[in-house]
Tab-separated table of C-alpha atoms and ligand atoms in Angstrom:
chain	number	residue	atom	x	y	z
A	141	MET	CA	-35.845	-14.142	32.419
A	142	ASN	CA	-32.764	-12.041	33.247
A	143	GLU	CA	-29.815	-11.982	30.840
A	144	PRO	CA	-26.646	-13.772	31.984
A	145	ILE	CA	-23.922	-11.627	33.592
A	146	LEU	CA	-21.591	-10.114	30.985
A	147	ASN	CA	-18.159	-8.492	31.106
A	148	PRO	CA	-18.093	-4.657	30.530
A	149	GLU	CA	-17.309	-4.934	26.786
A	150	GLN	CA	-19.991	-7.561	26.190
A	151	LEU	CA	-22.447	-5.543	28.242
A	152	ALA	CA	-21.627	-2.408	26.226
A	153	ASP	CA	-22.223	-4.318	22.963
A	154	GLN	CA	-25.537	-5.681	24.161
A	155	LEU	CA	-26.688	-2.360	25.569
A	156	LEU	CA	-25.831	-0.668	22.302
A	157	LEU	CA	-28.062	-3.039	20.346
A	158	VAL	CA	-30.969	-2.122	22.615
A	159	ILE	CA	-30.494	1.632	22.975
A	160	ARG	CA	-29.687	2.418	19.348
A	161	ARG	CA	-33.120	1.113	18.371
A	162	ARG	CA	-34.616	4.057	20.277
A	163	PRO	CA	-32.664	7.147	19.209
A	164	ASN	CA	-33.541	10.404	21.008
A	165	ASP	CA	-35.758	8.532	23.479
A	166	ARG	CA	-35.418	8.632	27.264
A	167	ILE	CA	-34.442	5.160	28.443
A	168	GLU	CA	-34.579	4.394	32.152
A	169	LEU	CA	-31.409	2.934	33.621
A	170	GLU	CA	-33.494	0.873	35.998
A	171	LYS	CA	-35.111	-0.975	33.113
A	172	LEU	CA	-31.726	-1.666	31.524
A	173	SER	CA	-30.418	-2.763	34.887
A	174	LYS	CA	-33.200	-5.335	35.204
A	175	LYS	CA	-32.911	-6.488	31.598
A	176	PHE	CA	-29.172	-7.063	31.792
A	177	ASN	CA	-29.049	-8.284	35.385
A	178	ALA	CA	-26.477	-5.601	36.265
A	179	ASP	CA	-26.610	-2.795	38.814
A	180	GLN	CA	-26.866	0.804	37.628
A	181	PRO	CA	-23.198	1.734	38.262
A	182	THR	CA	-22.213	-1.213	36.026
A	183	ILE	CA	-24.651	-0.053	33.336
A	184	LYS	CA	-23.181	3.461	33.578
A	185	THR	CA	-19.624	2.112	33.253
A	186	ALA	CA	-20.590	0.265	30.071
A	187	ILE	CA	-22.300	3.383	28.689
A	188	ARG	CA	-19.191	5.461	29.442
A	189	LEU	CA	-17.189	2.873	27.496
A	190	LEU	CA	-19.455	3.483	24.499
A	191	ILE	CA	-19.103	7.253	24.933
A	192	SER	CA	-15.314	6.855	24.931
A	193	LEU	CA	-15.636	5.054	21.565
A	194	GLY	CA	-17.421	8.068	20.102
A	195	TYR	CA	-21.087	7.168	20.634
A	196	ARG	CA	-23.101	10.246	21.537
A	197	ILE	CA	-25.191	9.273	24.537
A	198	LYS	CA	-26.620	11.686	27.103
A	199	LEU	CA	-26.136	9.948	30.423
A	200	LYS	CA	-28.191	11.345	33.273
A	201	LYS	CA	-28.783	10.248	36.864
A	202	SER	CA	-31.494	7.735	36.144
A	203	GLU	CA	-31.859	7.691	32.367
A	204	LEU	CA	-29.991	7.964	29.090
A	205	ILE	CA	-30.669	9.223	25.586
A	206	PHE	CA	-28.927	7.651	22.582
A	207	LEU	CA	-28.098	10.378	20.060
A	208	SER	CA	-25.825	8.923	17.380
A	209	ALA	CA	-23.129	6.408	16.433
A	210	PRO	CA	-19.639	7.518	15.382
A	211	ASP	CA	-18.325	7.162	11.847
A	212	SER	CA	-15.328	5.298	13.236
A	213	LEU	CA	-13.768	2.196	11.769
A	214	ILE	CA	-14.514	-0.029	14.761
A	215	GLU	CA	-15.781	-3.617	14.813
A	216	THR	CA	-19.112	-2.750	16.437
A	217	GLU	CA	-20.049	-0.238	13.745
A	218	LEU	CA	-18.737	-2.138	10.723
A	219	GLY	CA	-20.466	-5.317	11.875
A	220	TYR	CA	-23.808	-3.648	12.618
A	221	LYS	CA	-26.480	-4.563	10.044
A	222	LEU	CA	-23.819	-5.851	7.669
A	223	LYS	CA	-25.540	-7.406	4.649
A	224	SER	CA	-22.604	-9.456	3.343
A	225	LYS	CA	-22.497	-13.035	4.583
A	226	ILE	CA	-18.782	-13.823	4.178
A	227	PHE	CA	-16.968	-10.512	3.729
A	228	GLY	CA	-16.549	-8.680	7.009
A	229	GLN	CA	-17.879	-11.499	9.180
A	230	ASN	CA	-14.471	-11.395	10.845
A	231	ILE	CA	-13.265	-7.814	11.381
A	232	VAL	CA	-10.015	-6.545	12.873
A	233	CYS	CA	-9.767	-2.763	13.339
A	234	TYR	CA	-6.616	-0.855	14.216
A	235	ASN	CA	-6.012	2.746	15.008
A	236	SER	CA	-2.594	3.086	13.386
A	237	VAL	CA	-0.632	0.459	11.433
A	238	LYS	CA	2.160	0.460	8.902
A	239	SER	CA	0.039	-1.143	6.203
A	240	THR	CA	-3.226	-3.089	6.432
A	241	ASN	CA	-2.015	-5.264	3.530
A	242	ASP	CA	1.038	-6.360	5.533
A	243	LEU	CA	-1.133	-7.248	8.511
A	244	ALA	CA	-3.621	-9.067	6.314
A	245	SER	CA	-0.802	-11.220	4.892
A	246	ILE	CA	0.320	-12.181	8.384
A	247	LEU	CA	-3.224	-13.026	9.449
A	248	ALA	CA	-3.826	-14.989	6.231
A	249	ASP	CA	-0.619	-16.973	6.808
A	250	ASP	CA	-1.946	-17.741	10.281
A	251	GLY	CA	-5.140	-19.144	8.776
A	252	ALA	CA	-7.586	-16.218	9.076
A	253	PRO	CA	-10.825	-17.110	7.277
A	254	GLU	CA	-11.890	-15.862	3.876
A	255	GLY	CA	-13.599	-12.484	4.119
A	256	THR	CA	-11.535	-11.283	7.094
A	257	LEU	CA	-11.464	-7.489	6.947
A	258	ILE	CA	-8.600	-5.433	8.367
A	259	THR	CA	-9.089	-1.681	8.693
A	260	ALA	CA	-7.039	1.190	10.074
A	261	GLU	CA	-7.776	4.823	10.849
A	262	GLN	CA	-4.240	5.638	9.716
A	263	GLN	CA	-1.308	3.966	7.941
A	264	THR	CA	2.265	5.054	8.525
A	265	GLN	CA	3.668	3.144	5.540
A	266	GLY	CA	0.665	2.683	3.264
A	267	ARG	CA	1.720	1.050	0.013
A	268	GLY	CA	0.487	1.737	-3.509
A	269	ARG	CA	1.021	-0.071	-6.815
A	270	LEU	CA	4.373	-0.064	-8.583
A	271	GLY	CA	6.294	0.514	-5.327
A	272	ARG	CA	4.602	3.834	-4.599
A	273	SER	CA	3.380	4.965	-1.203
A	274	TRP	CA	-0.249	5.654	-0.297
A	275	HIS	CA	-0.979	8.836	1.630
A	276	SER	CA	-2.958	7.605	4.675
A	277	PRO	CA	-3.705	10.426	7.151
A	278	PRO	CA	-5.796	9.646	10.259
A	279	GLY	CA	-9.566	9.705	10.405
A	280	THR	CA	-10.464	10.957	6.941
A	281	GLY	CA	-9.769	8.105	4.536
A	282	ILE	CA	-10.522	4.398	4.327
A	283	TYR	CA	-7.603	1.991	4.495
A	284	MET	CA	-8.652	-1.631	4.464
A	285	SER	CA	-7.605	-5.083	3.295
A	286	LEU	CA	-9.685	-8.157	2.678
A	287	ILE	CA	-8.417	-11.729	2.808
A	288	LEU	CA	-9.701	-13.921	-0.018
A	289	ARG	CA	-9.124	-17.628	-0.541
A	290	PRO	CA	-10.406	-18.183	-4.081
A	291	LYS	CA	-9.929	-21.622	-5.619
A	292	ILE	CA	-8.654	-20.196	-8.885
A	293	LYS	CA	-5.476	-20.467	-10.932
A	294	PRO	CA	-3.030	-17.662	-10.015
A	295	GLU	CA	-3.168	-16.287	-13.560
A	296	LEU	CA	-6.850	-15.431	-13.047
A	297	ALA	CA	-6.112	-13.303	-9.951
A	298	PRO	CA	-5.887	-9.979	-11.882
A	299	GLY	CA	-9.612	-10.423	-12.512
A	300	LEU	CA	-10.106	-9.933	-8.777
A	301	SER	CA	-8.666	-6.424	-8.993
A	302	ILE	CA	-11.098	-5.661	-11.767
A	303	ILE	CA	-14.186	-6.835	-9.878
A	304	THR	CA	-12.940	-4.998	-6.780
A	305	ALA	CA	-12.811	-1.796	-8.812
A	306	LEU	CA	-16.285	-2.521	-10.152
A	307	ALA	CA	-17.776	-3.074	-6.674
A	308	LEU	CA	-16.012	0.032	-5.388
A	309	ALA	CA	-17.365	2.085	-8.287
A	310	GLN	CA	-20.863	0.772	-7.573
A	311	ALA	CA	-20.517	1.682	-3.894
A	312	VAL	CA	-19.157	5.165	-4.637
A	313	GLU	CA	-21.969	5.676	-7.142
A	314	THR	CA	-24.397	5.856	-4.205
A	315	VAL	CA	-22.389	8.758	-2.745
A	316	CYS	CA	-21.714	10.811	-5.873
A	317	PRO	CA	-23.834	9.489	-8.734
A	318	GLY	CA	-22.519	9.656	-12.278
A	319	GLU	CA	-19.035	10.809	-11.313
A	320	ILE	CA	-16.903	7.707	-10.846
A	321	LYS	CA	-14.765	6.071	-13.540
A	322	ILE	CA	-12.500	3.014	-13.478
A	323	LYS	CA	-9.110	3.440	-15.061
A	324	TRP	CA	-7.791	-0.023	-15.862
A	325	PRO	CA	-6.733	-1.972	-14.021
A	326	ASN	CA	-8.072	-0.577	-10.780
A	327	ASP	CA	-7.807	3.147	-10.211
A	328	LEU	CA	-10.971	5.002	-9.390
A	329	LEU	CA	-11.170	8.488	-10.815
A	330	ILE	CA	-13.488	11.425	-10.326
A	331	GLY	CA	-13.094	14.279	-12.780
A	332	GLY	CA	-9.839	12.667	-13.971
A	333	ARG	CA	-8.323	12.696	-10.463
A	334	LYS	CA	-7.653	9.682	-8.317
A	335	ALA	CA	-10.196	9.038	-5.556
A	336	ALA	CA	-9.299	5.428	-4.697
A	337	GLY	CA	-6.735	2.754	-5.477
A	338	ILE	CA	-6.469	-1.010	-5.139
A	339	LEU	CA	-3.396	-3.072	-4.352
A	340	THR	CA	-3.978	-6.778	-4.925
A	341	GLU	CA	-1.303	-9.144	-3.610
A	342	LEU	CA	-1.194	-12.836	-4.337
A	343	SER	CA	0.269	-15.744	-2.422
A	344	ALA	CA	0.582	-18.755	-4.704
A	345	GLU	CA	2.774	-21.798	-5.192
A	346	LYS	CA	2.929	-24.657	-7.701
A	347	GLY	CA	0.126	-23.188	-9.774
A	348	LYS	CA	-2.182	-22.966	-6.755
A	349	THR	CA	-3.557	-19.813	-5.120
A	350	ASN	CA	-3.077	-19.796	-1.332
A	351	PHE	CA	-4.720	-16.485	-0.671
A	352	VAL	CA	-5.180	-13.047	-2.139
A	353	ILE	CA	-5.042	-9.763	-0.225
A	354	VAL	CA	-7.149	-7.014	-1.703
A	355	GLY	CA	-6.009	-3.674	-0.265
A	356	ILE	CA	-8.185	-0.630	-0.812
A	357	GLY	CA	-7.448	3.010	-0.137
A	358	ILE	CA	-10.210	5.588	-0.584
A	359	ASN	CA	-9.850	9.343	-0.236
A	360	VAL	CA	-13.116	10.016	1.538
A	361	ASN	CA	-13.241	13.198	3.610
A	362	GLN	CA	-9.937	14.864	2.789
A	363	GLY	CA	-10.223	18.579	2.149
A	364	VAL	CA	-9.032	19.995	-1.161
A	365	GLY	CA	-5.760	21.367	0.187
A	366	SER	CA	-4.910	18.496	2.485
A	367	PHE	CA	-3.119	16.272	-0.040
A	368	PRO	CA	0.671	16.499	-0.176
A	369	GLU	CA	1.851	18.885	-2.840
A	370	GLU	CA	3.235	16.172	-5.124
A	371	ILE	CA	-0.210	14.575	-5.602
A	372	ARG	CA	-2.465	17.600	-5.031
A	373	ASP	CA	-3.298	18.147	-8.691
A	374	ARG	CA	-3.909	14.425	-9.325
A	375	ALA	CA	-5.895	13.435	-6.224
A	376	THR	CA	-9.439	14.108	-5.114
A	377	SER	CA	-11.828	12.944	-2.415
A	378	LEU	CA	-15.426	11.779	-2.337
A	379	ARG	CA	-16.255	14.706	-0.069
A	380	ARG	CA	-15.047	17.100	-2.688
A	381	ALA	CA	-17.234	15.460	-5.346
A	382	ALA	CA	-20.285	15.003	-3.116
A	383	LYS	CA	-19.876	18.470	-1.558
A	384	ARG	CA	-20.604	17.016	1.865
A	385	LYS	CA	-18.997	14.787	4.450
A	386	VAL	CA	-19.290	11.123	3.507
A	387	ALA	CA	-20.044	8.332	6.021
A	388	ARG	CA	-17.126	5.896	5.816
A	389	VAL	CA	-18.774	3.050	7.719
A	390	GLU	CA	-21.806	2.956	5.407
A	391	LEU	CA	-19.553	3.125	2.365
A	392	ILE	CA	-17.506	0.132	3.541
A	393	LYS	CA	-20.608	-1.925	4.296
A	394	GLY	CA	-22.113	-1.093	0.913
A	395	PHE	CA	-18.865	-2.024	-0.788
A	396	LEU	CA	-18.553	-5.350	1.063
A	397	HIS	CA	-22.064	-6.330	0.040
A	398	LYS	CA	-21.495	-5.446	-3.608
A	399	PHE	CA	-18.036	-6.985	-3.712
A	400	GLU	CA	-19.243	-10.262	-2.225
A	401	LYS	CA	-21.878	-10.536	-4.968
A	402	GLN	CA	-19.310	-9.832	-7.704
A	403	TYR	CA	-16.826	-12.214	-6.115
A	404	LEU	CA	-19.223	-15.167	-5.925
A	405	GLN	CA	-20.199	-14.583	-9.535
A	406	PHE	CA	-16.534	-14.341	-10.543
A	407	ILE	CA	-15.722	-17.628	-8.797
A	408	SER	CA	-18.590	-19.477	-10.433
A	409	LYS	CA	-18.672	-17.845	-13.887
A	410	GLY	CA	-15.379	-16.032	-14.383
A	411	LEU	CA	-14.784	-12.394	-15.257
A	412	ALA	CA	-16.784	-12.341	-18.486
A	413	SER	CA	-20.162	-11.796	-16.802
A	414	ALA	CA	-18.878	-8.654	-15.009
A	415	LEU	CA	-17.316	-7.086	-18.105
A	416	PRO	CA	-20.394	-5.265	-19.445
A	417	LYS	CA	-20.644	-3.444	-16.103
A	418	VAL	CA	-16.900	-2.744	-16.009
A	419	ARG	CA	-17.182	-1.318	-19.516
A	420	LYS	CA	-19.905	1.077	-18.324
A	421	TYR	CA	-17.514	2.630	-15.789
A	422	SER	CA	-14.337	2.433	-17.860
A	423	SER	CA	-12.435	5.627	-18.585
A	424	LEU	CA	-10.283	3.862	-21.192
A	425	LEU	CA	-12.304	1.533	-23.404
A	426	GLY	CA	-12.779	2.957	-26.877
A	427	HIS	CA	-10.070	5.600	-26.334
A	428	PRO	CA	-6.572	5.895	-27.858
A	429	VAL	CA	-4.073	5.022	-25.147
A	430	THR	CA	-0.391	4.404	-24.487
A	431	VAL	CA	0.609	1.725	-22.011
A	432	ARG	CA	4.059	1.749	-20.464
A	433	ALA	CA	5.331	-1.385	-18.739
A	434	GLY	CA	9.051	-1.182	-17.911
A	435	GLN	CA	10.875	-0.386	-21.156
A	436	LYS	CA	7.895	-1.435	-23.268
A	437	LYS	CA	5.441	1.009	-24.769
A	438	ILE	CA	2.286	0.112	-26.693
A	439	SER	CA	-0.046	2.587	-28.346
A	440	GLY	CA	-3.468	1.858	-29.789
A	441	ILE	CA	-7.158	1.813	-28.981
A	442	ALA	CA	-8.141	0.254	-25.649
A	443	GLU	CA	-10.617	-2.237	-27.076
A	444	SER	CA	-11.640	-4.564	-24.306
A	445	ILE	CA	-10.681	-6.505	-21.192
A	446	ASP	CA	-10.246	-10.248	-21.573
A	447	PRO	CA	-11.377	-12.989	-19.113
A	448	GLN	CA	-7.935	-12.865	-17.480
A	449	GLY	CA	-8.348	-9.175	-16.739
A	450	ARG	CA	-5.843	-8.048	-19.399
A	451	LEU	CA	-6.387	-4.838	-21.332
A	452	LEU	CA	-6.622	-5.537	-25.072
A	453	ILE	CA	-4.978	-2.854	-27.199
A	454	ARG	CA	-5.834	-2.658	-30.892
A	455	THR	CA	-2.765	-1.529	-32.810
A	456	ASP	CA	-2.587	-1.075	-36.598
A	457	ASN	CA	-2.185	-4.783	-37.209
A	458	ASP	CA	-2.666	-6.595	-33.914
A	459	LEU	CA	-4.712	-7.026	-30.747
A	460	ILE	CA	-2.225	-7.008	-27.877
A	461	PRO	CA	-3.098	-8.213	-24.361
A	462	VAL	CA	-1.457	-6.194	-21.583
A	463	SER	CA	-1.279	-7.597	-18.028
A	464	ALA	CA	0.171	-4.610	-16.160
A	465	GLY	CA	1.361	-1.081	-16.777
A	466	GLU	CA	0.684	2.632	-16.561
A	467	VAL	CA	-1.917	3.818	-19.016
A	468	THR	CA	-2.282	7.316	-20.387
A	469	VAL	CA	-5.131	8.433	-22.589
A	470	GLU	CA	-3.957	10.194	-25.753
A	471	ARG	CA	-6.104	13.184	-26.614
I	36	LIG	C1	-2.638	2.299	-5.777
I	36	LIG	O1	-3.505	2.895	-6.420
I	36	LIG	O2	-1.443	2.492	-5.993
I	36	LIG	C2	-3.077	1.293	-4.736
I	36	LIG	C3	-3.272	1.926	-3.404
I	36	LIG	C4	-3.712	0.930	-2.349
I	36	LIG	C5	-3.719	1.529	-0.962
I	36	LIG	C6	-4.330	0.602	0.036
I	36	LIG	S1	-4.656	1.400	1.567
I	36	LIG	C7	-5.002	-0.115	2.310
I	36	LIG	C8	-4.000	-1.113	1.782
I	36	LIG	N1	-2.796	-1.105	2.563
I	36	LIG	C9	-1.755	-0.641	1.873
I	36	LIG	O3	-0.608	-0.495	2.322
I	36	LIG	N2	-2.133	-0.343	0.634
I	36	LIG	C10	-3.526	-0.624	0.411
């Protein structure tokens, strides 16, 4: 039976599913025309739409050859063969935005479902922790925010940053094995330089969590010299560590799958079950550190992370839990 008539975008989506299963093969337009109940000019228009999105397709008079998909942060690619069941089931992709976290908050306020993913190819006012900015040039990095609606007490929310860092480390591990470290609470370092950061923002009232926005910035394909001078000696990219270009779409999908697993475990069992894995990646635990939070300064051995996600510092006569701050390792 013929397929129902589709609009050009729907037709392009459907065609893509068929042609990408046969890469480098000659596919007759006539066959597609029959399958999709559309004349050949309409099929060609839909194929040109895909080409304009970055798909490499050789379009000839009566046939086409699918060559490859783009590594672009677009719904069709991020949603294709996505293993996670909640995270990324609703995806909103932008070319350029001020901050994906800001947009995520607006969408969450409007009732967007848990797991909604917002991505951008570029941010013009990307935000980092502690009021800093996040360098977000077009096309090379990953800038994304995820809307979560966990039924947890607000004081447990810092644990979400920790499991995000864990899932991100696990995902990056597949790209450059043995290189990634988590610096509490949620910086990802390679060779002591920052490769990714997490900005978790909470909306809560009367002891109840409304939603949490987990914002993630990853330096993926930036070249060594492309970082602004003020962060050049502290920043790195996955490309630099892997010594090759890294596929952003695959990295995001891998992360979403791993993060969803960690998240469901966190919701049902708390942070404790993730801590052994966090410990494995930690750049701090067991080391002498100084934590600065405002005017306060605590020095001691970073001993552990508690179920609320606080760093426990062993001083001469105490074990002090720290909720937030800048940590430096003392050598
Ligand atoms: C940090 O390490 O300071 C956190 C950086 C978080 C950056 C990401 S990029 C996507 C999302 N949108 C933002 O404005 N910030 C986060």
